[in-house]
PDB file of C-alpha atoms in Angstrom:
ATOM      1  CA  MET A   1     -13.365 -18.906  -2.633  1.00 45.00           C
ATOM      2  CA  ASP A   2     -11.208 -17.820  -5.565  1.00 50.00           C
ATOM      3  CA  GLU A   3      -9.099 -14.890  -4.294  1.00 50.00           C
ATOM      4  CA  SER A   4      -8.853 -13.375  -7.780  1.00 50.00           C
ATOM      5  CA  THR A   5     -12.635 -12.774  -7.946  1.00 53.00           C
ATOM      6  CA  ALA A   6     -13.503 -12.052  -4.310  1.00 57.00           C
ATOM      7  CA  VAL A   7     -14.899  -8.609  -3.516  1.00 81.00           C
ATOM      8  CA  GLY A   8     -13.708  -6.823  -0.397  1.00 95.00           C
ATOM      9  CA  HIS A   9     -11.123  -4.348   0.757  1.00 96.00           C
ATOM     10  CA  VAL A  10      -7.367  -3.972   1.118  1.00 98.00           C
ATOM     11  CA  THR A  11      -5.805  -2.175   4.060  1.00 98.00           C
ATOM     12  CA  LEU A  12      -2.864   0.120   3.372  1.00 98.00           C
ATOM     13  CA  ARG A  13      -0.796   0.736   6.494  1.00 98.00           C
ATOM     14  CA  TYR A  14       1.675   3.637   6.601  1.00 98.00           C
ATOM     15  CA  TRP A  15       4.623   3.834   8.993  1.00 96.00           C
ATOM     16  CA  ALA A  16       6.762   6.740  10.265  1.00 94.00           C
ATOM     17  CA  SER A  17       7.188   9.500   7.642  1.00 94.00           C
ATOM     18  CA  ALA A  18       4.628   7.851   5.341  1.00 96.00           C
ATOM     19  CA  ARG A  19       2.066   8.108   8.140  1.00 96.00           C
ATOM     20  CA  ALA A  20       3.029  11.752   8.742  1.00 95.00           C
ATOM     21  CA  ALA A  21       2.762  12.611   5.034  1.00 96.00           C
ATOM     22  CA  ALA A  22      -0.596  10.811   4.666  1.00 97.00           C
ATOM     23  CA  GLY A  23      -2.014  12.303   7.853  1.00 96.00           C
ATOM     24  CA  THR A  24      -3.306   8.849   8.809  1.00 97.00           C
ATOM     25  CA  ASP A  25      -1.864   5.445   9.637  1.00 97.00           C
ATOM     26  CA  THR A  26      -4.219   3.422   7.418  1.00 98.00           C
ATOM     27  CA  ASP A  27      -6.449   3.560   4.389  1.00 98.00           C
ATOM     28  CA  SER A  28      -9.042   0.926   3.543  1.00 97.00           C
ATOM     29  CA  LEU A  29      -9.684   0.610  -0.181  1.00 97.00           C
ATOM     30  CA  ASP A  30     -12.615  -1.241  -1.708  1.00 96.00           C
ATOM     31  CA  VAL A  31     -11.493  -3.667  -4.407  1.00 96.00           C
ATOM     32  CA  PRO A  32     -13.521  -5.734  -6.876  1.00 94.00           C
ATOM     33  CA  GLY A  33     -11.077  -8.650  -6.561  1.00 95.00           C
ATOM     34  CA  ALA A  34      -7.320  -9.057  -6.615  1.00 96.00           C
ATOM     35  CA  VAL A  35      -5.651  -5.832  -7.796  1.00 97.00           C
ATOM     36  CA  SER A  36      -2.087  -4.935  -8.625  1.00 98.00           C
ATOM     37  CA  LEU A  37       0.137  -3.206  -6.121  1.00 98.00           C
ATOM     38  CA  ALA A  38       0.678  -0.519  -8.781  1.00 98.00           C
ATOM     39  CA  GLU A  39      -3.070   0.204  -8.820  1.00 98.00           C
ATOM     40  CA  LEU A  40      -3.207   0.393  -5.012  1.00 98.00           C
ATOM     41  CA  MET A  41      -0.257   2.783  -4.970  1.00 97.00           C
ATOM     42  CA  ARG A  42      -1.940   4.941  -7.644  1.00 97.00           C
ATOM     43  CA  ARG A  43      -5.100   5.074  -5.556  1.00 97.00           C
ATOM     44  CA  ALA A  44      -3.116   5.904  -2.399  1.00 97.00           C
ATOM     45  CA  ARG A  45      -1.336   8.788  -4.161  1.00 97.00           C
ATOM     46  CA  ALA A  46      -4.697  10.078  -5.428  1.00 97.00           C
ATOM     47  CA  ALA A  47      -6.238   9.845  -1.948  1.00 96.00           C
ATOM     48  CA  HIS A  48      -3.406  11.937  -0.513  1.00 97.00           C
ATOM     49  CA  ALA A  49      -2.830  14.271  -3.454  1.00 96.00           C
ATOM     50  CA  ASP A  50      -3.177  17.250  -1.111  1.00 95.00           C
ATOM     51  CA  SER A  51       0.057  16.219   0.651  1.00 94.00           C
ATOM     52  CA  SER A  52       3.141  17.728  -0.943  1.00 91.00           C
ATOM     53  CA  ARG A  53       5.340  14.893   0.403  1.00 95.00           C
ATOM     54  CA  PHE A  54       3.241  11.730   0.224  1.00 97.00           C
ATOM     55  CA  ALA A  55       4.114  10.602  -3.327  1.00 96.00           C
ATOM     56  CA  ASP A  56       7.837  11.122  -2.713  1.00 95.00           C
ATOM     57  CA  VAL A  57       7.767   9.254   0.594  1.00 95.00           C
ATOM     58  CA  LEU A  58       5.736   6.405  -0.902  1.00 95.00           C
ATOM     59  CA  ALA A  59       8.274   6.074  -3.735  1.00 94.00           C
ATOM     60  CA  CYS A  60      11.121   5.303  -1.319  1.00 94.00           C
ATOM     61  CA  CYS A  61       9.217   2.892   0.945  1.00 96.00           C
ATOM     62  CA  SER A  62       9.878  -0.790   1.356  1.00 96.00           C
ATOM     63  CA  VAL A  63       6.633  -2.667   0.760  1.00 97.00           C
ATOM     64  CA  MET A  64       5.203  -5.817   2.266  1.00 97.00           C
ATOM     65  CA  VAL A  65       2.018  -7.614   1.274  1.00 98.00           C
ATOM     66  CA  GLY A  66       1.068  -9.465   4.419  1.00 96.00           C
ATOM     67  CA  ASP A  67       4.373 -10.856   5.649  1.00 95.00           C
ATOM     68  CA  ARG A  68       5.944 -11.068   2.157  1.00 97.00           C
ATOM     69  CA  PRO A  69       8.467  -8.399   1.096  1.00 97.00           C
ATOM     70  CA  VAL A  70       7.688  -7.251  -2.450  1.00 97.00           C
ATOM     71  CA  THR A  71       9.876  -4.147  -2.786  1.00 93.00           C
ATOM     72  CA  SER A  72      12.126  -5.693  -5.447  1.00 95.00           C
ATOM     73  CA  GLU A  73       9.196  -6.910  -7.564  1.00 96.00           C
ATOM     74  CA  ASP A  74       7.428  -4.966 -10.326  1.00 97.00           C
ATOM     75  CA  PRO A  75       4.342  -3.437  -8.622  1.00 97.00           C
ATOM     76  CA  GLY A  76       2.354  -4.096 -11.778  1.00 97.00           C
ATOM     77  CA  THR A  77       2.860  -7.840 -11.380  1.00 97.00           C
ATOM     78  CA  VAL A  78       2.200  -8.107  -7.624  1.00 98.00           C
ATOM     79  CA  LEU A  79      -1.448  -9.092  -7.120  1.00 97.00           C
ATOM     80  CA  VAL A  80      -2.987  -8.156  -3.789  1.00 98.00           C
ATOM     81  CA  PRO A  81      -6.089 -10.149  -2.810  1.00 96.00           C
ATOM     82  CA  PRO A  82      -9.075  -8.725  -0.912  1.00 96.00           C
ATOM     83  CA  GLY A  83      -8.492  -8.881   2.828  1.00 96.00           C
ATOM     84  CA  ALA A  84      -4.735  -8.317   2.539  1.00 98.00           C
ATOM     85  CA  THR A  85      -2.736  -5.656   4.339  1.00 98.00           C
ATOM     86  CA  VAL A  86      -0.035  -3.741   2.481  1.00 98.00           C
ATOM     87  CA  GLU A  87       2.645  -2.156   4.680  1.00 98.00           C
ATOM     88  CA  PHE A  88       4.616   0.909   3.519  1.00 97.00           C
ATOM     89  CA  LEU A  89       7.861   1.230   5.482  1.00 96.00           C
ATOM     90  CA  PRO A  90      10.016   4.299   4.844  1.00 94.00           C
ATOM     91  CA  PRO A  91      13.778   4.082   5.393  1.00 89.00           C
ATOM     92  CA  PHE A  92      14.563   4.296   9.084  1.00 77.00           C
ATOM     93  CA  ALA A  93      17.459   6.202  10.627  1.00 55.00           C
ATOM     94  CA  GLY A  94      19.277   5.198  13.751  1.00 54.00           C
ATOM     95  CA  GLY A  95      20.871   2.042  14.907  1.00 51.00           C
TER      96      GLY A  95
END
């Protein structure tokens, strides 16, 4: 099956302060096919617009699509296929 045209969902998984700001640890978004990371982030911000902190926390997160770090890439160019999991990892303190 061509991943760019498959219909399904993408799981967004939030960790630590992102989870606290979202009020949940995951969101499942229906997608018509592969979508950009920028679009998924826009939809996540819209879904949690009632949180005063979520957008700010999301902006400072490291991001992984599956097991691939994509933080340094332009979110508009990162395509996320149906069935993928996107991990949002806020900066961690401690050592």
